[in-house]
Each structure stands twice: as C-alpha cells, then as structure tokens.
CSV table of C-alpha atoms and ligand atoms in Angstrom, one decimal:
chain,number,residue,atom,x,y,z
B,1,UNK,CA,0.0,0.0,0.0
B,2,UNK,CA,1.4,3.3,-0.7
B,3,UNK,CA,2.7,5.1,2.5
B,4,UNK,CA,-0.2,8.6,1.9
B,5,UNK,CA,-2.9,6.1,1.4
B,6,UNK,CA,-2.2,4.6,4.7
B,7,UNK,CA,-1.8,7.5,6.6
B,8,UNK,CA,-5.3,8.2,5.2
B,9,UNK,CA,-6.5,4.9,6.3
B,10,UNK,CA,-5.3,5.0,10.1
B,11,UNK,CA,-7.2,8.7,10.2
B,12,UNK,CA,-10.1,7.0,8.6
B,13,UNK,CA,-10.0,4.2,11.3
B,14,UNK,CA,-9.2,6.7,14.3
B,15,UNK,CA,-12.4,8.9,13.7
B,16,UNK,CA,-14.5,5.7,13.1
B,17,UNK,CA,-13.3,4.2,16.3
B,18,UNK,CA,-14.0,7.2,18.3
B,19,UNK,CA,-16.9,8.3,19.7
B,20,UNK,CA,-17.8,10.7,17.4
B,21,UNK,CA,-18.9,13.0,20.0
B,22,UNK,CA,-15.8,13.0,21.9
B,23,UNK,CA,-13.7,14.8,19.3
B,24,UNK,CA,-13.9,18.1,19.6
B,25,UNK,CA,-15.2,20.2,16.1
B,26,UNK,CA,-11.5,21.8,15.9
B,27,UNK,CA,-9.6,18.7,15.7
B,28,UNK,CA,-12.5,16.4,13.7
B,29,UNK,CA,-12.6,19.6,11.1
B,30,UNK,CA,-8.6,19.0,11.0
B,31,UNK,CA,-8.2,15.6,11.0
B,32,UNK,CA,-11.0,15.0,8.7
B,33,UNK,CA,-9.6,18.1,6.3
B,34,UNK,CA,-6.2,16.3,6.0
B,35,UNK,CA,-8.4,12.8,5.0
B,36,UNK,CA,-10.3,14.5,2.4
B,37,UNK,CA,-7.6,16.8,0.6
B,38,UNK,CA,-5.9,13.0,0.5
B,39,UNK,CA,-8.9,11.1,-0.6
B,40,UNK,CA,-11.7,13.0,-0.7
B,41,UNK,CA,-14.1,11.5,1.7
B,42,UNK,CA,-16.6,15.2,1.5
B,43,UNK,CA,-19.3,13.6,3.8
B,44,UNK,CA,-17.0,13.9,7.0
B,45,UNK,CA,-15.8,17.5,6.3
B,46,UNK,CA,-19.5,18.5,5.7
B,47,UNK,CA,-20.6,16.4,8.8
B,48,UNK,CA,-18.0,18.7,11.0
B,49,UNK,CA,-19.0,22.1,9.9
B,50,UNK,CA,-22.4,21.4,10.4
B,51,UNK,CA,-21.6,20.5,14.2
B,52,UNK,CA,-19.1,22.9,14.3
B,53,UNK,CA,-21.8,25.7,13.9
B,54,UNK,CA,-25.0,24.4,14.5
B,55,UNK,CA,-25.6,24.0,18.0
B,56,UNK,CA,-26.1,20.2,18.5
B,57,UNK,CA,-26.8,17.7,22.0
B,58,UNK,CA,-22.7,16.9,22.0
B,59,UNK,CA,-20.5,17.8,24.7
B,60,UNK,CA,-19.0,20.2,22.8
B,61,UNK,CA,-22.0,22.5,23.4
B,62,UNK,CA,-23.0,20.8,26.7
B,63,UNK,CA,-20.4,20.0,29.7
B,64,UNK,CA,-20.9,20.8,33.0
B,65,UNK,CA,-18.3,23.3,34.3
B,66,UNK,CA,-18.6,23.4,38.3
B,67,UNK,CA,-16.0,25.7,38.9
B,68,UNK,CA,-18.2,28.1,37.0
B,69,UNK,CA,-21.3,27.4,38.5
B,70,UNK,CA,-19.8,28.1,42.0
B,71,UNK,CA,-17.8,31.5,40.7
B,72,UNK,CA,-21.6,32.6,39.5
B,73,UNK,CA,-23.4,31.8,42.5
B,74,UNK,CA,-20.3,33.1,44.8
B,75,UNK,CA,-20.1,36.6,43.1
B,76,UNK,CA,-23.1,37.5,41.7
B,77,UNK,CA,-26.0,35.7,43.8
B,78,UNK,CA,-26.5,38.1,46.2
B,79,UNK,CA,-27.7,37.1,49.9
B,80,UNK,CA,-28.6,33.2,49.3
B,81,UNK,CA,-26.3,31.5,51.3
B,82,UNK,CA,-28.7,28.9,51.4
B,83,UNK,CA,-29.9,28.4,48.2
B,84,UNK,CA,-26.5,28.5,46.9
B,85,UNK,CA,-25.2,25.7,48.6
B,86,UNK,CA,-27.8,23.5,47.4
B,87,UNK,CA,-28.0,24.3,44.3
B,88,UNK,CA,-24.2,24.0,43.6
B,89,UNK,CA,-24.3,20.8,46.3
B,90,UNK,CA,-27.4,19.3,43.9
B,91,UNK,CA,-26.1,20.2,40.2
B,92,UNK,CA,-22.6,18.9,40.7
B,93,UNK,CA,-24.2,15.6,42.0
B,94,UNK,CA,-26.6,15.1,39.5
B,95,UNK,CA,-23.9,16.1,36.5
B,96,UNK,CA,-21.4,14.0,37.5
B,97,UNK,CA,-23.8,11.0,37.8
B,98,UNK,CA,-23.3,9.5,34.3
B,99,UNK,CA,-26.4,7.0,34.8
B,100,UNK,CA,-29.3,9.0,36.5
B,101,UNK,CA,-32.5,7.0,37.1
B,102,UNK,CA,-34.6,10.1,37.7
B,103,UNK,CA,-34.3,14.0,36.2
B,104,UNK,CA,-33.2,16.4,38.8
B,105,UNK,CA,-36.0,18.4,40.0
B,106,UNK,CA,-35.6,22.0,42.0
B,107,UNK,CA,-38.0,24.0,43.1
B,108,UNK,CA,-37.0,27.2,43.9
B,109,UNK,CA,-39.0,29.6,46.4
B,110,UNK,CA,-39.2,33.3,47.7
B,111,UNK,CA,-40.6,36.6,47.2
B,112,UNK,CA,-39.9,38.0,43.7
B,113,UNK,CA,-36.6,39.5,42.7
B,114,UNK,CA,-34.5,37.4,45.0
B,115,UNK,CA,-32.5,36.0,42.3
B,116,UNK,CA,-34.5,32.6,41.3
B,117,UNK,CA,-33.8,33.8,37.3
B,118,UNK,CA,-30.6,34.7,37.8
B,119,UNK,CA,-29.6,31.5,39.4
B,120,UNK,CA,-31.3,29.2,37.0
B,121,UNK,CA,-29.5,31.3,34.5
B,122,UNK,CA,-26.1,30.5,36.2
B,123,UNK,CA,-27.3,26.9,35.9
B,124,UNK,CA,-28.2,26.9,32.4
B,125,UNK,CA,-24.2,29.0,31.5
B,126,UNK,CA,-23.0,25.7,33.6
B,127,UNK,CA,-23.8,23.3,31.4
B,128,UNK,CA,-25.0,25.0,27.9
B,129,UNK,CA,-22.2,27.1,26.2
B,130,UNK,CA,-25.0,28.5,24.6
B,131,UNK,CA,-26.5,29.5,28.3
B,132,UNK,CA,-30.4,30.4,28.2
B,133,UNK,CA,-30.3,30.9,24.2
B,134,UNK,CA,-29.2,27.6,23.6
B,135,UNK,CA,-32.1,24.6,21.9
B,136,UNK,CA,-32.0,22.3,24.7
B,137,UNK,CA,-33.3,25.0,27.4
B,138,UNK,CA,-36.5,25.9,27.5
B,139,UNK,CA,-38.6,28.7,29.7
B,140,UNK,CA,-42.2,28.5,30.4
B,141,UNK,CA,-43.7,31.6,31.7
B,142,UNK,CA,-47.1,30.8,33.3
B,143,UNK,CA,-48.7,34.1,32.2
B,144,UNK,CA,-46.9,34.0,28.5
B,145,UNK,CA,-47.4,30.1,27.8
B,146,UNK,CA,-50.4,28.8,29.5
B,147,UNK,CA,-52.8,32.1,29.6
B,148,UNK,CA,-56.2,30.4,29.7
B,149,UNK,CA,-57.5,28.6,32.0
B,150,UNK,CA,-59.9,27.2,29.6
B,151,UNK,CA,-57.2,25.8,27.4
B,152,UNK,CA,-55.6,23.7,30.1
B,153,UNK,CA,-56.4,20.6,28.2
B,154,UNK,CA,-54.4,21.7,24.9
B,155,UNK,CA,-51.6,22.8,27.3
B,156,UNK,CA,-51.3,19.4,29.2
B,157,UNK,CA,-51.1,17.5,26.0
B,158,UNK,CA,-49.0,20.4,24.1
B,159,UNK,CA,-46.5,20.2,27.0
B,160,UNK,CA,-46.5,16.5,27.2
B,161,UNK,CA,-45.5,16.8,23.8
B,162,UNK,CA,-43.2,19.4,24.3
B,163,UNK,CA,-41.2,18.2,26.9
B,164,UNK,CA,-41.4,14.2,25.2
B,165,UNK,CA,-40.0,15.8,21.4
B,166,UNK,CA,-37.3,18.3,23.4
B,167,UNK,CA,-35.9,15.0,25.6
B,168,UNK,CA,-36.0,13.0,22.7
B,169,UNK,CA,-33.8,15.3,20.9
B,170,UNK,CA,-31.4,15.7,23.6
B,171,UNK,CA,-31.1,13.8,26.6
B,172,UNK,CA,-29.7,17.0,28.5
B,173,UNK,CA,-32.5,19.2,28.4
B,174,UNK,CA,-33.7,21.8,30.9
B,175,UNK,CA,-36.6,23.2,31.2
B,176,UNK,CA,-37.4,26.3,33.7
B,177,UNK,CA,-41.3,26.8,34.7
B,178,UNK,CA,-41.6,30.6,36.0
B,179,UNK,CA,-44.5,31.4,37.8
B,180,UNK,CA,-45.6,28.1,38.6
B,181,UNK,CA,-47.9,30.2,41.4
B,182,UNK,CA,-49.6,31.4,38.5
B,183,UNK,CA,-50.0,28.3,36.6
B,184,UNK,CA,-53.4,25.8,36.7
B,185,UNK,CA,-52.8,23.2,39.1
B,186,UNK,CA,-53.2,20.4,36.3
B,187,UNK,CA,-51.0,21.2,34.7
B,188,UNK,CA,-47.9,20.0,36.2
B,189,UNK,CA,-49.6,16.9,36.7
B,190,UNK,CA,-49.6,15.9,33.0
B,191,UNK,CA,-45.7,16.0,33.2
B,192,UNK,CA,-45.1,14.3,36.7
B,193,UNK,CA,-44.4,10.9,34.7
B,194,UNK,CA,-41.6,11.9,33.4
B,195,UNK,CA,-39.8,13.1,36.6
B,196,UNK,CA,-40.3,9.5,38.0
B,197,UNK,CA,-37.7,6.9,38.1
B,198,UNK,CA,-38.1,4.7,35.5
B,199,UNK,CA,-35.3,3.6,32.9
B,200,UNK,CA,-37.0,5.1,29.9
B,201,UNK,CA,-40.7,5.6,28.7
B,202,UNK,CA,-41.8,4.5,25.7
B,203,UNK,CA,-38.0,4.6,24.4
B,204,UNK,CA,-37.4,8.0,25.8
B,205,UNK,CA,-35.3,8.7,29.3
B,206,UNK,CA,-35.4,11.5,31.3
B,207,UNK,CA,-33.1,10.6,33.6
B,208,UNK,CA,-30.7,13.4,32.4
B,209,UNK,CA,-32.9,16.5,32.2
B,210,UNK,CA,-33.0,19.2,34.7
B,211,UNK,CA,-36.5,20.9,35.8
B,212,UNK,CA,-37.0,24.2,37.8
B,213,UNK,CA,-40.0,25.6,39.0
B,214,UNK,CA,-39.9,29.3,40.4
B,215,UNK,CA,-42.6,30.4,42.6
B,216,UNK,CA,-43.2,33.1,45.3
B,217,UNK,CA,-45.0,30.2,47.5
B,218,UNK,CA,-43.6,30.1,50.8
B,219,UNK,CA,-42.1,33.7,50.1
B,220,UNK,CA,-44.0,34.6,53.1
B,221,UNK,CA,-42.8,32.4,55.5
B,222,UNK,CA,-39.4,32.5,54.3
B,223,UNK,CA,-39.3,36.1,54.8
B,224,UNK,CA,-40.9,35.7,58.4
B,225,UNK,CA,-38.3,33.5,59.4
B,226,UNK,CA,-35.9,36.6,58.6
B,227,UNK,CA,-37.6,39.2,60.7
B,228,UNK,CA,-37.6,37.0,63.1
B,229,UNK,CA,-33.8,36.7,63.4
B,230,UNK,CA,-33.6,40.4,62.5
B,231,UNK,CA,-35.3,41.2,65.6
B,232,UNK,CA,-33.7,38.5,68.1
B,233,UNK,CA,-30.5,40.4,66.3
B,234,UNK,CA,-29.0,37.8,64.4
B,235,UNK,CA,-27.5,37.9,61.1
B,236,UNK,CA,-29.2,37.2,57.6
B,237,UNK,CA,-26.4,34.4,57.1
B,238,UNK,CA,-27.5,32.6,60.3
B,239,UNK,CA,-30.2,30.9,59.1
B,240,UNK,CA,-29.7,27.5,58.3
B,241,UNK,CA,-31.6,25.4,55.6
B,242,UNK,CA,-33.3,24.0,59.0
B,243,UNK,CA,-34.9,26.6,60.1
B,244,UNK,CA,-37.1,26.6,56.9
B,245,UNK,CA,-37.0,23.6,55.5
B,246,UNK,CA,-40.4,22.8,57.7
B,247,UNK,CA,-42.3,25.3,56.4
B,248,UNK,CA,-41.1,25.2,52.8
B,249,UNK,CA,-42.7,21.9,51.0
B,250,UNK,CA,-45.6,22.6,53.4
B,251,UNK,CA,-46.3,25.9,52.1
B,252,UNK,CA,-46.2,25.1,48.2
B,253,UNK,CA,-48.7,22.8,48.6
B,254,UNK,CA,-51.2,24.5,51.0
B,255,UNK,CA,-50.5,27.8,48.9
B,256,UNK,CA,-54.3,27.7,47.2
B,257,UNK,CA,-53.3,29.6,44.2
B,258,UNK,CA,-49.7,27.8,43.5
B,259,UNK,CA,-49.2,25.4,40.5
B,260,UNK,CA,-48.1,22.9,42.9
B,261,UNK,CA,-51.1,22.9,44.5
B,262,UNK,CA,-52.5,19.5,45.1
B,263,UNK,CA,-50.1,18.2,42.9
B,264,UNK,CA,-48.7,15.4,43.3
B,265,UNK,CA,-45.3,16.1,42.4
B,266,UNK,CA,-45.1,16.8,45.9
B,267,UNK,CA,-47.3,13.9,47.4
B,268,UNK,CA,-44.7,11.9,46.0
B,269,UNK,CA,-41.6,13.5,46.4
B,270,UNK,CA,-40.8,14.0,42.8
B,271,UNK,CA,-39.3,17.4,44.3
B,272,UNK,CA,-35.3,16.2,44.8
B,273,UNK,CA,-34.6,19.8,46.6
B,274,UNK,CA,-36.7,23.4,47.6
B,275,UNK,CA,-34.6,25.4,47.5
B,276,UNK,CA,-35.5,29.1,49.2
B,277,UNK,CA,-34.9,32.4,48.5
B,278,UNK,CA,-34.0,35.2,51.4
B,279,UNK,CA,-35.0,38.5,51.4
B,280,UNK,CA,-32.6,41.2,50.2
B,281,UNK,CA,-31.3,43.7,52.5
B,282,UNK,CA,-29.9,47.3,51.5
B,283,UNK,CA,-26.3,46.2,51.2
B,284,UNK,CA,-27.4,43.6,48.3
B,285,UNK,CA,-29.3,46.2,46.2
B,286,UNK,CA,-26.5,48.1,46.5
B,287,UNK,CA,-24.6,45.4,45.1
B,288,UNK,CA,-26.9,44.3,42.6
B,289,UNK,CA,-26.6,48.0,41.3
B,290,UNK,CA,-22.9,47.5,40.9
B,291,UNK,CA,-22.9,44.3,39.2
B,292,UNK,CA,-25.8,45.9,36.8
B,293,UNK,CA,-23.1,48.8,35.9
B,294,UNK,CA,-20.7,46.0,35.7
B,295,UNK,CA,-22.7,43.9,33.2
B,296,UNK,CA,-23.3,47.2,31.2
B,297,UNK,CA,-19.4,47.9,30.8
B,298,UNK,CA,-19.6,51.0,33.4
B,299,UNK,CA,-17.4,51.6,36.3
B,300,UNK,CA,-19.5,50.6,38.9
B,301,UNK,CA,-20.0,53.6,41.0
B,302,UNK,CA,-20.9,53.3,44.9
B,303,UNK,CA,-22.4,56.7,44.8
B,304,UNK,CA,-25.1,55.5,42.4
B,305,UNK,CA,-25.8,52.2,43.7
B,306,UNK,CA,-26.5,53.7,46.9
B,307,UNK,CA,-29.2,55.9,45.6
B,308,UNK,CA,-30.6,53.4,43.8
B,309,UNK,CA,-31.2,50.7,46.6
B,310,UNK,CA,-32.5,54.2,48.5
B,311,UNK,CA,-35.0,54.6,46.3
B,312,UNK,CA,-36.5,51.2,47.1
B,313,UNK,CA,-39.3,50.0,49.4
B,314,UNK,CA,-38.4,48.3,52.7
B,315,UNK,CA,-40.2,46.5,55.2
B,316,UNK,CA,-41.1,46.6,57.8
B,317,UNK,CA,-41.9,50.4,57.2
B,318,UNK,CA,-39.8,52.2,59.8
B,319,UNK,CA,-36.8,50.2,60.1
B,320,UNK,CA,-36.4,49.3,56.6
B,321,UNK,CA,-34.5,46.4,56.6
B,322,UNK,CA,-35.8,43.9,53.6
B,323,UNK,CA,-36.2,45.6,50.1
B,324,UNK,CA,-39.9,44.8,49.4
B,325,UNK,CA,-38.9,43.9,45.2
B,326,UNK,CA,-35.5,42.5,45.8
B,327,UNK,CA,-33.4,43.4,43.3
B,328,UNK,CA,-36.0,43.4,40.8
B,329,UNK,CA,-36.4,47.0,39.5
B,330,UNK,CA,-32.2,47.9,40.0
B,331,UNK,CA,-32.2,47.9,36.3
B,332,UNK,CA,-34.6,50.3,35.5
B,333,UNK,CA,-33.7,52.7,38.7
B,334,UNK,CA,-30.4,52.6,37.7
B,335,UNK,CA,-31.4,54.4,34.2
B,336,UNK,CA,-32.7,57.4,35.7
B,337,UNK,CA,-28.8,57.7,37.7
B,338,UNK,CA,-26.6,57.0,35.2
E,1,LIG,C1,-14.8,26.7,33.8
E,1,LIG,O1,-15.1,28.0,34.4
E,1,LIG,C2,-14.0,28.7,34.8
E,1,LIG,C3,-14.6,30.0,35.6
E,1,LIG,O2,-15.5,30.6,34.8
E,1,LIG,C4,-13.1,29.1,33.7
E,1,LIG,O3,-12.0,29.8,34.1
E,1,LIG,C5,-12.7,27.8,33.0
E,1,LIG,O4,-11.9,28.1,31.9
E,1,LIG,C6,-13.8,26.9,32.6
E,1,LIG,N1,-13.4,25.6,32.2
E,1,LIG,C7,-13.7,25.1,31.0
E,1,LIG,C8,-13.1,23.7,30.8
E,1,LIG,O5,-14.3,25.7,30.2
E,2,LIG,C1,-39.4,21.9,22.3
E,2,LIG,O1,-39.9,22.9,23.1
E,2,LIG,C2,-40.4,24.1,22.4
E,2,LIG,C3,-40.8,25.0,23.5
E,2,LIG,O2,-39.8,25.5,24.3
E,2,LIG,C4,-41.4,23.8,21.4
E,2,LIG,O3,-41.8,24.9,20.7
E,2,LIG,C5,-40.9,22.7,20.5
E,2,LIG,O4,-41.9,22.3,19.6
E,2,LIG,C6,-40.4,21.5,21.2
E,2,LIG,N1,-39.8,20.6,20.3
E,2,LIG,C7,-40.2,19.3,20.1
E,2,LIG,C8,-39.5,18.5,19.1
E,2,LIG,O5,-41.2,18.9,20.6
C-alpha cells in the first residue's frame, strides 16, 4: 500500500473508532480536512461544519463546568447562602452521575426579585455554552405560555408533547417553569411521569434532564423566618436550611393559588430539593446595582448604587431592613442615575 494512502486509512479508522462525539469540532474539522484533501471523503468534512456551527446535543456544546457554577453563584447571587449551597451541592451531583435513574427536579421559592432567574441562568451557563439561548433550554412563563385557564387541556397535551420531542432530541435538556404560582394546578400533573424513576418511557429517558419551577409560595414564610432573626439580632447568614426547611414543601402545597397545589409532584416526592430564596437587604441592592453597571461595561460607581437601593421600598416600614422587590427593579432605577 502506498505510504499517503495509509496515513489516510489510520485517520479514517481513528475517527471511526472514536466516539464521534468526543472529538472536539476543531480537531474532527482538521483531522477529517487532511483525510479528504488526500482522498476526498466530502461527507465527513460537511458532517463537522455542520456541528461545528450548528448547535447540537454533543459535549462540545453541553459539559458541565462546576467551577463556573460556584464562581456565579459566589459573586453574583447576592444574599442566598442557602440556596446556593444547594444548588451548587445538587447540580454537581446530578452532573457528575453519568447514569441517573430520575431528572433532577428544583423548586426554587421566595418573594420576587431574590434572584431565582438569575440562578437558574447561572445553571443553564454551567452546562450550555449556549447559556439560556441555547435549543436544549427551555422557559415556560405561566402568564406567557399557559394564559387560559380554559385551554388547560391543549396545554397538558402540548406540553406532554413538548417536553417528550425536546428530551427525545437531547437527553440533556432543561426546562425552567416561571410562575408556577400562576400556573393551573393540572397542569404539572400531566408532566409528573416523566420526573419519576423509570429507565425510559416508551424509548425516551429523562433521567438526564433538569427541571425548575420558580414560585413566590412560601415567600412569606421564608421572609418571616428573617424578621424574626432580624429582631432576636441575628445575622441574615445565620439561618440555616433547618430553620425553613419545615415550612417550605408545606407551604407550596397548601399555597391555594400555586401550581403545585395538590399536585402530586409533591405527594410523591418528585421534588429532589426546595430550595429558598431570602429577602434582600440594603447592602445587596446596592450590590446588585454594581454588578448591573458592571454587566453594562460602566465603572461601577458606589455613589449611584447607593441611591438606587435608596430609592426602594423596605419592610417593615420604619426600620427598613428587607427591600420589598429585591433586586428586581435595580435595572430600570439605575437608568434614571446613570
Ligand atoms: C470553567 O469556568 C471557569 C470559571 O468561569 C473558567 O475559568 C474555566 O476556563 C472553565 N473551564 C472550562 C473547561 O471551560
Ligand atoms: C421543544 O420545546 C419548544 C418550546 O420550548 C417547542 O416549541 C418545540 O416544539 C419542542 N420541540 C419538540 C421537538 O417537541
């Protein structure tokens, strides 16, 4: 055999024998470029562009990165102790399980603007390079999606199918329900199958996929729990996971108007963590303000932050200690400073 032709062989043999998804684009484009200009196999070259920028289900688009996923949650989740712990503690267990029997499922709790977007954002950056815009993670606003209470029955069965097609595609899916104390009780209940353990259904496992659900449920109780050790005159960051964790499941399911209500994602402890959501103090406006001039390529600039978290409204009324929005309206406070 002449000595080029098996060269081109033994790269011929070494991309067949690899997984094809653990080559990396860069070196698949090069090794199958140097096959081809030698004996023009066109189909791989074609194959590697295509993947190389079209986002696909490979690991070169999805692989966990915990070190990133802490860095997030470290610097730019501001006042969750709690909930940071678990969800880093949760994510890096599921993720480096390479056989999950069951989808991870996190619900995440507290009053708005605490920070349950931005942290299921963090999540999504961990794993998709593509973050929240990539194919494989999908949002569901209650109030955007599922409108009509009337129309629950096209829902269930457009979700079912939604969430079936989406797994199908890509093992590593995740999908984020906001709202879910807006949403019809039922309709969480026509997914609950699929957060089960079971090997697969009907061909399809979704042992791999990652669901959130968001919801100010139990926001009240979480944020009684921190008056509370505001006035015994304890800090924020002495509250331990235990100190809510009884009221927390409770509350989403007694909470009449919640999504989970009644469901019985809960009744059987399809829920793998609750995760909760403190209120915000002055001090983390203020840095949610910096970050915010940070993220818009200003110099973050104390003076500003500080009258921006001014301009929000505390509770309780006199001593101001917990901003009544969170972080939530920073962004657009911030406009009328800078
Ligand atoms: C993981 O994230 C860290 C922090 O963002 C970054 O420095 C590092 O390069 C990332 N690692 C990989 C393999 O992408
Ligand atoms: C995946 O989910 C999206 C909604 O996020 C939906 O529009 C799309 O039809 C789903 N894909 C499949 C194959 O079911």
């Amino acid at each position: 055999m002449h000595p080029r032709k098996k060269h081109v062989l033994l790269i011929l043999l070494l991309l067949l024998s690899s997984k094809a998804e653990e080559l990396d684009p860069v070196s698949t484009t090069i090794a199958v470029g140097m096959a081809v200009g030698a004996a023009g196999v066109t189909g791989f070259l074609s194959t590697s562009i295509f993947y190389y920028f079209k986002e696909s289900c490979r690991p070169v688009w999805i692989s966990f990165n915990s070190t990133r996923l802490k860095t997030d949650l470290d610097n730019m989740l501001f006042g969750q102790h709690i909930a940071s712990r678990i969800i880093l503690k949760a994510v890096n267990g599921f993720m480096s399980n390479t056989n999950p029997k069951k989808p991870l499922v996190l619900s995440f709790q507290g009053w708005t603007g605490t920070g349950k977007n931005l942290a299921s954002q963090f999540i999504a950056e961990s794993i998709y390079s593509k973050g929240m815009k990539s194919r494989h993670v999908h949002l569901f606003t209650s109030t955007f999606h599922f409108p009509h209470k009337h129309m629950i029955n096209t829902y269930k069965s457009q979700l079912q199918q939604w969430v079936r097609g989406n797994v199908t595609n890509c093992e590593r899916s995740l999908f984020i329900f906001d709202e879910m104390d807006k949403m019809h009780p039922g309709l969480i209940d026509s997914i609950k199958q699929y957060l089960e353990y079971y090997d697969n259904l009907d061909g399809v496992s979704y042992g791999k996929s990652i669901f959130i659900f968001l919801s100010n449920a139990g926001g009240q109780d979480i944020t009684n729990t921190a008056v509370e050790f505001w006035k015994a005159g304890k800090g924020q960051t002495e509250i331990t996971l235990k100190d809510l964790e009884k009221t927390l499941s409770l509350s989403v399911f007694n909470d009449q108007n919640g999504g989970f209500f009644h469901t019985s994602l809960i009744e059987k402890n399809l829920v793998d963590f609750f995760v909760p959501f403190l209120p915000l103090k002055e001090i983390h406006v203020v840095r949610c303000a910096m970050a915010e001039m940070k993220a818009r390529n200003l110099r973050p600039n104390r003076e500003v932050a500080n009258k921006v978290a001014r301009d929000m409204i505390y509770f309780p009324k006199d001593e101001r200690v917990f901003s009544s929005t969170g972080c939530k309206t920073v962004k657009h406070k911030l406009n009328f400073y800078i």
